[in-house]
Coordinates of C-alpha atoms in Angstrom, one line a residue:
X1 CA 44.7 12.0 -36.0
X2 CA 42.3 13.7 -33.7
X3 CA 38.5 14.5 -34.9
X4 CA 38.6 18.3 -36.0
X5 CA 36.2 20.3 -33.1
X6 CA 33.2 21.7 -34.1
X7 CA 33.1 25.4 -36.0
X8 CA 31.9 27.9 -32.9
X9 CA 27.6 28.8 -33.5
X10 CA 28.8 32.7 -35.1
X11 CA 26.4 32.2 -37.9
X12 CA 27.9 33.0 -41.7
X13 CA 28.1 36.3 -43.0
X14 CA 25.4 37.1 -45.9
X15 CA 28.5 37.6 -48.1
X16 CA 32.9 36.8 -48.4
X17 CA 35.0 39.2 -50.2
X18 CA 31.8 41.2 -51.7
X19 CA 30.1 37.8 -52.6
X20 CA 26.8 36.2 -51.6
X21 CA 26.5 33.4 -49.8
X22 CA 24.0 30.3 -50.6
X23 CA 22.0 28.8 -48.1
X24 CA 24.0 25.4 -49.8
X25 CA 26.5 24.3 -46.9
X26 CA 28.7 21.3 -46.1
X27 CA 30.3 20.0 -43.1
X28 CA 34.2 19.3 -44.5
X29 CA 37.5 18.1 -41.6
X30 CA 38.2 21.5 -42.1
X31 CA 35.0 23.9 -41.9
X32 CA 32.1 24.4 -43.7
X33 CA 32.1 24.7 -47.2
X34 CA 29.5 27.4 -48.7
X35 CA 28.4 28.3 -52.0
X36 CA 30.1 31.8 -53.1
X37 CA 28.2 33.7 -56.0
X38 CA 31.0 34.7 -58.5
X39 CA 31.7 38.1 -60.0
X40 CA 29.4 37.2 -63.1
X41 CA 26.0 35.5 -63.3
X42 CA 26.7 33.5 -65.9
X43 CA 29.4 31.8 -64.6
X44 CA 28.9 28.7 -61.8
X45 CA 29.6 29.5 -58.3
X46 CA 32.6 29.0 -56.5
X47 CA 33.4 27.4 -53.2
X48 CA 34.4 28.9 -49.7
X49 CA 35.5 26.4 -47.4
X50 CA 35.3 28.7 -43.4
X51 CA 38.2 27.2 -42.0
X52 CA 37.5 26.0 -38.0
X53 CA 38.7 28.8 -35.6
X54 CA 40.2 26.1 -33.4
X55 CA 42.1 25.1 -35.8
X56 CA 44.3 28.1 -36.9
X57 CA 44.7 28.9 -32.9
X58 CA 47.7 26.7 -32.6
X59 CA 50.8 29.3 -33.3
X60 CA 52.4 29.0 -36.7
X61 CA 49.2 27.2 -37.8
X62 CA 48.0 30.4 -40.2
X63 CA 51.4 30.0 -41.7
X64 CA 51.4 26.5 -42.2
X65 CA 47.8 26.7 -43.8
X66 CA 48.9 29.2 -46.2
X67 CA 52.1 27.3 -47.3
X68 CA 50.0 24.1 -47.9
X69 CA 48.0 25.8 -50.0
X70 CA 50.1 27.6 -52.3
X71 CA 52.5 24.6 -52.5
X72 CA 49.2 23.0 -53.8
X73 CA 48.0 26.2 -56.2
X74 CA 51.2 26.1 -57.9
X75 CA 51.4 22.7 -59.2
X76 CA 48.0 23.1 -60.9
X77 CA 47.0 20.1 -61.4
X78 CA 43.7 19.1 -63.1
X79 CA 42.2 16.9 -60.3
X80 CA 42.4 19.5 -57.8
X81 CA 39.8 22.5 -57.7
X82 CA 41.3 25.5 -58.4
X83 CA 42.8 27.9 -55.7
X84 CA 41.0 31.3 -56.0
X85 CA 41.9 32.8 -53.0
X86 CA 42.6 32.6 -49.2
X87 CA 42.1 35.4 -47.5
X88 CA 40.8 36.8 -43.8
X89 CA 38.0 38.3 -43.2
X90 CA 35.8 39.4 -39.7
X91 CA 37.6 37.1 -38.1
X92 CA 37.2 34.1 -40.4
X93 CA 39.8 32.2 -42.9
X94 CA 38.5 31.3 -45.6
X95 CA 39.7 29.4 -48.8
X96 CA 38.0 29.8 -51.9
X97 CA 38.3 27.2 -54.8
X98 CA 37.3 27.4 -58.6
X99 CA 33.9 25.2 -57.4
X100 CA 31.7 23.7 -54.0
X101 CA 31.8 20.0 -53.2
X102 CA 29.1 19.3 -54.7
X103 CA 28.0 16.6 -56.0
X104 CA 30.4 14.1 -54.2
X105 CA 31.7 10.6 -54.2
X106 CA 29.8 10.2 -50.6
X107 CA 26.2 11.5 -52.3
X108 CA 26.0 9.0 -55.0
X109 CA 26.5 6.2 -52.7
X110 CA 24.6 7.2 -50.1
X111 CA 21.4 8.3 -53.1
X112 CA 22.4 6.9 -56.1
X113 CA 22.1 8.3 -59.3
X114 CA 21.4 6.7 -62.6
X115 CA 23.8 4.7 -65.0
X116 CA 26.8 4.5 -62.1
X117 CA 28.7 1.6 -63.3
X118 CA 32.3 0.0 -63.2
X119 CA 33.3 2.1 -65.7
X120 CA 32.4 4.8 -63.3
X121 CA 33.8 3.9 -60.4
X122 CA 36.9 3.4 -63.2
X123 CA 36.8 6.6 -63.9
X124 CA 36.8 8.1 -60.6
X125 CA 39.3 5.7 -59.1
X126 CA 42.0 6.2 -62.1
X127 CA 41.5 10.3 -61.6
X128 CA 42.1 10.3 -57.8
X129 CA 45.0 8.2 -58.1
X130 CA 46.5 10.1 -60.8
X131 CA 45.7 13.3 -58.7
X132 CA 47.8 11.5 -55.2
X133 CA 50.3 10.1 -57.2
X134 CA 51.2 14.2 -58.3
X135 CA 51.0 15.2 -54.8
X136 CA 53.0 12.7 -53.3
X137 CA 56.1 13.1 -56.0
X138 CA 55.7 16.7 -55.0
X139 CA 56.2 16.1 -51.7
X140 CA 52.6 16.7 -50.7
X141 CA 49.9 14.7 -49.7
X142 CA 46.1 14.7 -49.2
X143 CA 45.9 13.5 -46.1
X144 CA 42.6 13.5 -45.4
X145 CA 41.0 11.3 -48.2
X146 CA 37.2 9.5 -47.8
X147 CA 34.4 9.5 -50.5
X148 CA 33.4 12.8 -49.6
X149 CA 36.2 14.6 -50.5
X150 CA 35.8 13.3 -54.2
X151 CA 34.0 15.8 -56.0
X152 CA 32.4 16.0 -59.8
X153 CA 33.8 18.7 -61.7
X154 CA 31.3 19.6 -64.9
X155 CA 32.5 17.1 -66.9
X156 CA 32.3 14.0 -64.4
X157 CA 36.0 14.2 -63.4
X158 CA 37.2 13.6 -60.2
X159 CA 38.6 16.5 -58.1
X160 CA 40.1 16.3 -54.7
X161 CA 38.9 18.8 -51.8
X162 CA 40.7 19.9 -49.1
X163 CA 44.3 19.4 -50.8
X164 CA 47.1 18.6 -48.7
X165 CA 45.2 20.8 -45.5
X166 CA 46.2 18.1 -42.9
X167 CA 49.6 18.6 -43.2
X168 CA 48.5 22.3 -42.1
X169 CA 46.0 21.8 -39.9
X170 CA 46.2 17.6 -38.9
X171 CA 47.8 18.3 -35.6
X172 CA 51.5 17.0 -34.4
X173 CA 51.1 13.4 -36.2
X174 CA 50.8 14.5 -39.5
X175 CA 53.8 13.9 -40.8
X176 CA 54.1 14.1 -44.6
X177 CA 55.2 10.2 -45.3
X178 CA 52.3 9.5 -42.7
X179 CA 50.2 11.3 -44.4
X180 CA 51.0 10.0 -48.0
X181 CA 51.1 6.6 -46.4
X182 CA 47.0 7.5 -45.3
X183 CA 46.8 8.3 -48.8
X184 CA 47.3 4.9 -50.3
X185 CA 45.3 2.8 -47.2
X186 CA 42.5 5.1 -47.9
X187 CA 42.7 4.8 -51.9
X188 CA 42.8 1.4 -51.7
X189 CA 39.5 1.2 -48.9
X190 CA 37.8 3.5 -52.1
X191 CA 38.7 0.6 -55.0
X192 CA 36.8 -1.1 -52.9
X193 CA 33.6 0.8 -51.7
X194 CA 33.4 1.5 -55.4
X195 CA 34.1 -2.1 -56.6
X196 CA 31.4 -3.3 -53.9
X197 CA 28.9 -0.6 -54.5
X198 CA 29.2 -0.1 -58.7
X199 CA 30.2 -3.4 -60.0
X200 CA 28.1 -6.7 -60.3
X201 CA 29.4 -9.5 -57.4
X202 CA 31.7 -11.8 -59.4
X203 CA 32.0 -10.4 -62.5
X204 CA 35.8 -9.7 -63.9
X205 CA 35.0 -5.4 -62.8
X206 CA 34.7 -6.8 -59.2
X207 CA 37.9 -8.8 -59.3
X208 CA 39.2 -5.9 -61.2
X209 CA 39.2 -3.1 -58.2
X210 CA 39.6 -5.8 -55.6
X211 CA 42.9 -6.4 -57.6
X212 CA 43.6 -2.8 -57.2
X213 CA 42.9 -2.1 -53.5
X214 CA 44.9 -5.3 -52.8
X215 CA 48.3 -4.0 -55.0
X216 CA 48.0 -0.4 -53.2
X217 CA 48.2 -2.3 -50.0
X218 CA 50.8 -4.4 -51.1
X219 CA 53.1 -2.7 -53.9
X220 CA 52.0 1.4 -53.9
X221 CA 49.4 3.5 -55.7
X222 CA 51.0 3.4 -58.7
X223 CA 51.3 -0.4 -59.7
X224 CA 48.0 -0.3 -58.5
X225 CA 46.9 2.6 -60.9
X226 CA 48.9 0.2 -63.6
X227 CA 46.8 -2.7 -62.6
X228 CA 43.5 -0.4 -63.2
X229 CA 44.2 1.3 -66.9
X230 CA 45.6 -2.6 -68.0
X231 CA 42.1 -3.9 -67.4
X232 CA 40.3 -1.4 -69.7
X233 CA 38.8 -4.3 -71.8
X234 CA 37.0 -5.8 -68.5
X235 CA 35.0 -2.1 -68.4
X236 CA 32.1 -1.0 -70.6
X237 CA 33.2 0.6 -74.1
X238 CA 32.1 3.8 -73.5
X239 CA 32.9 4.1 -70.0
X240 CA 35.4 7.3 -71.3
X241 CA 32.1 9.7 -71.5
X242 CA 31.5 9.4 -68.2
X243 CA 27.7 9.9 -68.8
X244 CA 26.2 9.0 -65.5
X245 CA 29.5 11.3 -63.8
X246 CA 28.3 14.1 -65.6
X247 CA 24.2 14.2 -65.1
X248 CA 25.2 13.8 -61.0
X249 CA 27.4 16.4 -61.8
X250 CA 24.7 19.0 -63.5
X251 CA 22.1 17.9 -61.2
X252 CA 24.3 19.7 -58.6
X253 CA 25.3 22.9 -60.7
X254 CA 21.3 23.2 -61.1
X255 CA 21.0 23.2 -56.7
X256 CA 23.8 25.5 -56.0
X257 CA 22.3 27.7 -58.7
X258 CA 19.0 28.4 -57.7
X259 CA 18.2 31.5 -56.3
X260 CA 18.2 31.6 -52.5
X261 CA 15.9 33.7 -50.1
X262 CA 17.5 36.7 -49.0
X263 CA 19.8 36.2 -46.0
X264 CA 19.4 37.8 -42.7
X265 CA 22.4 37.3 -39.9
X266 CA 22.0 38.2 -36.3
X267 CA 24.8 39.8 -34.2
X268 CA 26.8 37.1 -32.1
X269 CA 29.0 37.3 -29.4
X270 CA 32.4 36.1 -30.3
X271 CA 34.4 35.1 -27.5
X272 CA 38.6 35.7 -27.6
X273 CA 38.9 31.9 -27.5
X274 CA 36.7 31.8 -30.6
X275 CA 38.7 34.5 -32.7
X276 CA 42.4 34.0 -33.5
X277 CA 43.1 38.0 -32.9
X278 CA 40.7 41.4 -32.8
X279 CA 39.7 42.1 -36.3
X280 CA 37.3 45.1 -37.0
X281 CA 34.0 43.6 -38.8
X282 CA 34.6 45.0 -42.1
X283 CA 38.6 44.4 -42.0
X284 CA 39.2 42.2 -45.0
X285 CA 42.9 40.4 -45.8
X286 CA 44.1 38.6 -48.2
X287 CA 46.8 35.7 -47.2
X288 CA 47.5 35.1 -50.7
X289 CA 48.6 38.6 -51.2
X290 CA 46.3 39.1 -54.0
X291 CA 43.1 38.0 -55.8
X292 CA 42.8 35.4 -58.2
X293 CA 41.1 33.4 -61.1
X294 CA 43.3 30.6 -61.7
X295 CA 42.6 29.6 -65.3
X296 CA 41.3 25.9 -66.2
X297 CA 43.6 23.4 -67.0
X298 CA 44.1 22.6 -70.7
X299 CA 43.4 19.3 -71.7
X300 CA 46.3 17.3 -73.3
X301 CA 45.6 17.6 -76.8
X302 CA 47.9 17.5 -80.2
X303 CA 50.0 20.3 -80.9
X304 CA 48.2 22.5 -83.3
X305 CA 49.5 22.9 -86.9
X306 CA 52.6 20.5 -85.3
X307 CA 53.7 16.3 -86.7
X308 CA 51.0 14.3 -86.1
X309 CA 53.0 12.8 -83.2
X310 CA 53.9 16.1 -81.4
X311 CA 52.0 16.2 -78.1
X312 CA 51.1 19.2 -75.9
X313 CA 51.4 18.3 -72.5
X314 CA 49.3 20.2 -69.9
X315 CA 47.5 19.0 -67.2
X316 CA 44.5 17.3 -68.5
X317 CA 43.0 14.9 -66.0
X318 CA 41.8 11.4 -67.0
X319 CA 42.8 9.3 -69.7
X320 CA 44.9 11.1 -72.6
X321 CA 42.7 11.5 -76.4
X322 CA 45.7 9.9 -78.2
X323 CA 44.4 7.0 -75.9
X324 CA 40.9 7.1 -75.4
X325 CA 40.6 7.5 -79.9
X326 CA 43.1 4.7 -79.6
X327 CA 40.9 2.7 -77.6
X328 CA 37.5 3.8 -79.3
X329 CA 39.2 3.0 -82.7
X330 CA 40.2 -0.4 -81.6
X331 CA 36.3 -1.3 -80.3
X332 CA 34.9 0.0 -83.6
X333 CA 36.9 -1.3 -86.1
X334 CA 34.9 -3.8 -88.1
X335 CA 36.4 -7.3 -88.9
X336 CA 38.2 -7.6 -92.6
X337 CA 35.5 -8.0 -95.2
X338 CA 36.1 -10.4 -98.3
X339 CA 36.1 -9.8 -101.8
X340 CA 32.5 -11.3 -103.1
X341 CA 33.3 -14.1 -105.5
X342 CA 31.0 -13.6 -108.0
X343 CA 28.1 -16.3 -108.4
X344 CA 29.2 -18.9 -112.0
X345 CA 26.7 -21.1 -113.5
X346 CA 29.3 -24.2 -112.3
X347 CA 29.3 -25.7 -109.0
X348 CA 32.9 -26.8 -109.0
X349 CA 34.3 -23.4 -110.4
X350 CA 32.7 -21.4 -108.3
X351 CA 34.0 -23.6 -105.1
X352 CA 37.3 -23.6 -106.6
X353 CA 37.2 -19.4 -107.6
X354 CA 35.6 -18.3 -103.7
X355 CA 38.9 -20.9 -102.4
X356 CA 41.2 -19.1 -104.5
X357 CA 40.0 -15.3 -103.3
X358 CA 40.1 -16.3 -99.9
X359 CA 43.6 -17.6 -100.0
X360 CA 44.1 -14.2 -101.7
X361 CA 42.6 -12.1 -98.6
X362 CA 44.4 -14.8 -96.4
X363 CA 47.5 -13.6 -97.9
X364 CA 47.0 -10.0 -98.6
X365 CA 45.9 -9.7 -94.3
X366 CA 48.9 -11.5 -93.3
X367 CA 51.3 -9.6 -95.4
X368 CA 49.5 -6.5 -93.7
X369 CA 48.8 -8.0 -90.5
X370 CA 51.8 -9.9 -89.5
X371 CA 54.2 -8.3 -86.4
X372 CA 56.8 -6.2 -87.4
X373 CA 59.7 -5.7 -85.6
X374 CA 60.4 -2.1 -86.1
X375 CA 63.9 -0.1 -86.4
X376 CA 66.2 -0.9 -83.4
X377 CA 66.9 2.4 -81.2
X378 CA 69.9 2.8 -80.6
X379 CA 70.5 6.3 -79.2
X380 CA 68.6 8.9 -77.1
X381 CA 68.9 12.8 -76.5
X382 CA 66.8 15.4 -75.7
X383 CA 67.3 19.2 -75.2
X384 CA 65.5 22.0 -73.7
X385 CA 65.5 25.2 -74.3
X386 CA 68.7 27.0 -72.8
X387 CA 67.0 30.8 -72.1
X388 CA 64.6 31.1 -68.5
X389 CA 61.0 31.1 -69.4
X390 CA 58.9 33.9 -68.2
X391 CA 55.5 34.0 -67.3
X392 CA 53.0 32.2 -69.3
X393 CA 56.1 30.8 -71.0
X394 CA 56.2 27.4 -73.2
X395 CA 59.4 24.7 -73.0
X396 CA 59.8 23.6 -76.5
X397 CA 61.3 20.4 -75.7
X398 CA 63.0 17.9 -78.5
X399 CA 63.8 14.3 -78.0
X400 CA 65.6 13.2 -81.0
X401 CA 65.7 9.2 -81.5
X402 CA 68.6 7.7 -83.5
X403 CA 67.6 4.2 -85.2
X404 CA 69.2 1.5 -87.8
X405 CA 67.1 2.9 -90.3
X406 CA 64.7 0.2 -91.2
X407 CA 61.2 1.4 -91.4
X408 CA 58.2 0.0 -88.8
X409 CA 56.6 1.6 -85.2
X410 CA 58.7 2.3 -82.0
X411 CA 56.6 3.2 -78.6
X412 CA 57.8 5.9 -76.5
X413 CA 56.6 7.8 -73.7
X414 CA 57.8 11.2 -71.9
X415 CA 57.6 11.6 -67.7
X416 CA 57.3 15.2 -66.7
X417 CA 59.4 16.1 -63.0
X418 CA 55.5 17.2 -61.9
X419 CA 54.2 14.3 -61.8
X420 CA 52.8 14.3 -65.1
X421 CA 53.0 11.3 -67.8
X422 CA 52.2 11.4 -71.6
X423 CA 50.6 7.5 -71.7
X424 CA 52.6 5.1 -74.2
X425 CA 52.6 6.9 -77.8
X426 CA 53.5 5.3 -81.0
X427 CA 55.7 7.2 -84.2
X428 CA 56.2 4.9 -87.1
X429 CA 59.9 5.7 -88.7
X430 CA 60.2 5.6 -92.0
X431 CA 62.9 3.4 -94.3
X432 CA 66.4 5.6 -94.0
X433 CA 65.8 7.9 -91.6
X434 CA 67.9 7.4 -88.8
X435 CA 66.9 10.0 -87.2
X436 CA 63.6 10.7 -85.8
X437 CA 62.4 13.7 -83.4
X438 CA 59.8 14.3 -81.1
X439 CA 58.2 17.1 -79.7
X440 CA 56.6 17.9 -76.3
X441 CA 55.5 21.3 -75.5
X442 CA 55.5 22.2 -71.2
X443 CA 53.7 25.2 -71.0
X444 CA 54.1 26.6 -66.9
X445 CA 51.4 30.1 -65.8
X446 CA 51.4 31.6 -62.5
X447 CA 54.2 33.3 -60.5
X448 CA 57.0 32.1 -58.9
X449 CA 59.7 29.9 -59.8
X450 CA 60.1 26.4 -61.5
X451 CA 62.1 23.9 -62.7
X452 CA 61.0 21.1 -64.8
X453 CA 62.9 18.3 -66.1
X454 CA 61.1 16.3 -69.3
X455 CA 62.9 13.2 -69.6
X456 CA 61.9 11.0 -72.6
X457 CA 61.8 6.6 -72.3
X458 CA 61.5 4.4 -75.9
X459 CA 60.3 1.3 -74.9
X460 CA 62.1 -1.8 -76.0
X461 CA 60.0 -5.4 -75.8
X462 CA 62.5 -7.8 -73.5
X463 CA 64.9 -4.8 -72.7
X464 CA 65.3 -1.9 -70.6
X465 CA 64.4 1.5 -71.8
X466 CA 66.5 4.1 -73.7
X467 CA 66.0 7.1 -71.8
X468 CA 67.6 10.5 -71.6
X469 CA 66.1 14.0 -70.2
X470 CA 66.6 17.2 -70.3
X471 CA 65.8 20.6 -67.4
X472 CA 64.1 24.2 -68.4
X473 CA 63.8 26.8 -65.8
X474 CA 60.4 29.2 -65.8
X475 CA 60.8 32.6 -63.1
X476 CA 56.9 34.8 -63.0
X477 CA 57.4 37.8 -60.4
X478 CA 53.6 37.5 -61.3

C-alpha cells in the first residue's frame, strides 16, 4: 500500500462541532487525532480524527469513507471505539469517536508501564483477535493494524482505532480480501512482539505466543485465538483483572483531561488542491445525517431474574464472565479436607481408626467426583420471534435440547451471525427431564435493518455437535 500523504500545514481550529480541541494530538495513518471536549465537563474527552484532505480528493472517496464508517458503526462492536459522528466543517472531514487513541500498545512498548506481563499480552491478543474475527465475519477488515491502532479502554480492554478506513482510503490495492489477509499477518506480528516484550524468554507463555503467531499464519486467526484461550493455565492467575492495563489507561485519561491553555489560530492560505470543495468558514455538515452518541456496550452477563443458565449475549469484550468466574473458582478451590481423626489412647486403635476414616473419605470423594456420562442428547431445536423487532428490541431466542432423561451435565454454546460467541457453557439435566430449555436474549439498537441468526450447538465428546438455528429480523427508521 502507498504511504499516506502528510496533512497540509493548515492549523487545527480551536473547536469542532462547537467543542474545544485540546492541545494533545497524535498522527494516524489517515489523518491527525485530537482530543475533543465533551458536552458535559464530567465526561471523558472524545476522539476527533482530522482526515488527510489529499486522501479525500479521488472520485468517490467521501462516499466510500461514509459507507465504511457506517458499516462499522452498525456492528456496534465492543472492540472498536463507538462512532459519535462523521462531519465536514470548514473544509475538513472529521471522524468523532467515543475516546481518543490514548494510550496505545505502541506507547506501552515504547515507554513501558509497571506490571505489564504475559497476562497483559494475552488480554490484548484475545480482544484484538475477537474484534478482527467479527469484522471479517461481517465482510469488513481493519486493514492497517499496528500497535499504534490498539487503544486501551478505561477498563484495560483493547480497542481497534481506524477500523475499516483502509477500505475507503487505502488506494486501489485495498480489496477486502487482501486487507483481511493483512489483518491476520499484523495480528501474528503483534503476538510475536508482545511475547518478546512482556513474557520472559523460555517460559511457557513466551512459547504460547510464538505458537499463536505461527498458527495464525498457517491455520487462520480463529485457530490462533483458540490456541491462546485454551492455554490459560500458563498465564498469571489474576490476569483477567487487567491491573497494569487499567493503570496505563487511567494515566492517559489524566493526561488528556488536564486544562489546556487558550488556543489561538492564525488564518492560513488554503489552495484549491488542499480543499476538496469551496466551503464557508462556518459551514458544518454532518455526513451521517445527525449527531448521535452511541450507548456504551453492555457486558455479557446473566439475565436478571432468569434461569441460572440463561445468557444475555450482547457486546462484552474479552473473556465472558461465566468463563472468568469458572476459571477463578477453579484456581481458588481448596484441596478437599479430610475429617480429623480423634486421638486414641491406644496407638494401634488410632491407626485403624485413621485408616478407616481416610478410606471412607476416599469413597465419598470418588462417588462425588467420578466422571458422569451425562444424558444422551437426541435432538436440538431453536425458535426465534416471528414478528419483526422494532428500535431497541430484544429477540427472545429459545433452544430446546431433547435427552434420554438421564441426569447429568452437558455442554453447549450459542453462536450469533454477527460473530459473537457465548463460549462453552454447561447445563445439568435432572433425572426424567427429557426436554431442557436454553435461552438467549439478543438486543439490537440503532437505525437500519438487520437479519440475525442464532445457532445453538450441543457439544458431544468424540462426535460431531448437534445443532439448530433460528433467525429474526429487525428494522428501525431512527
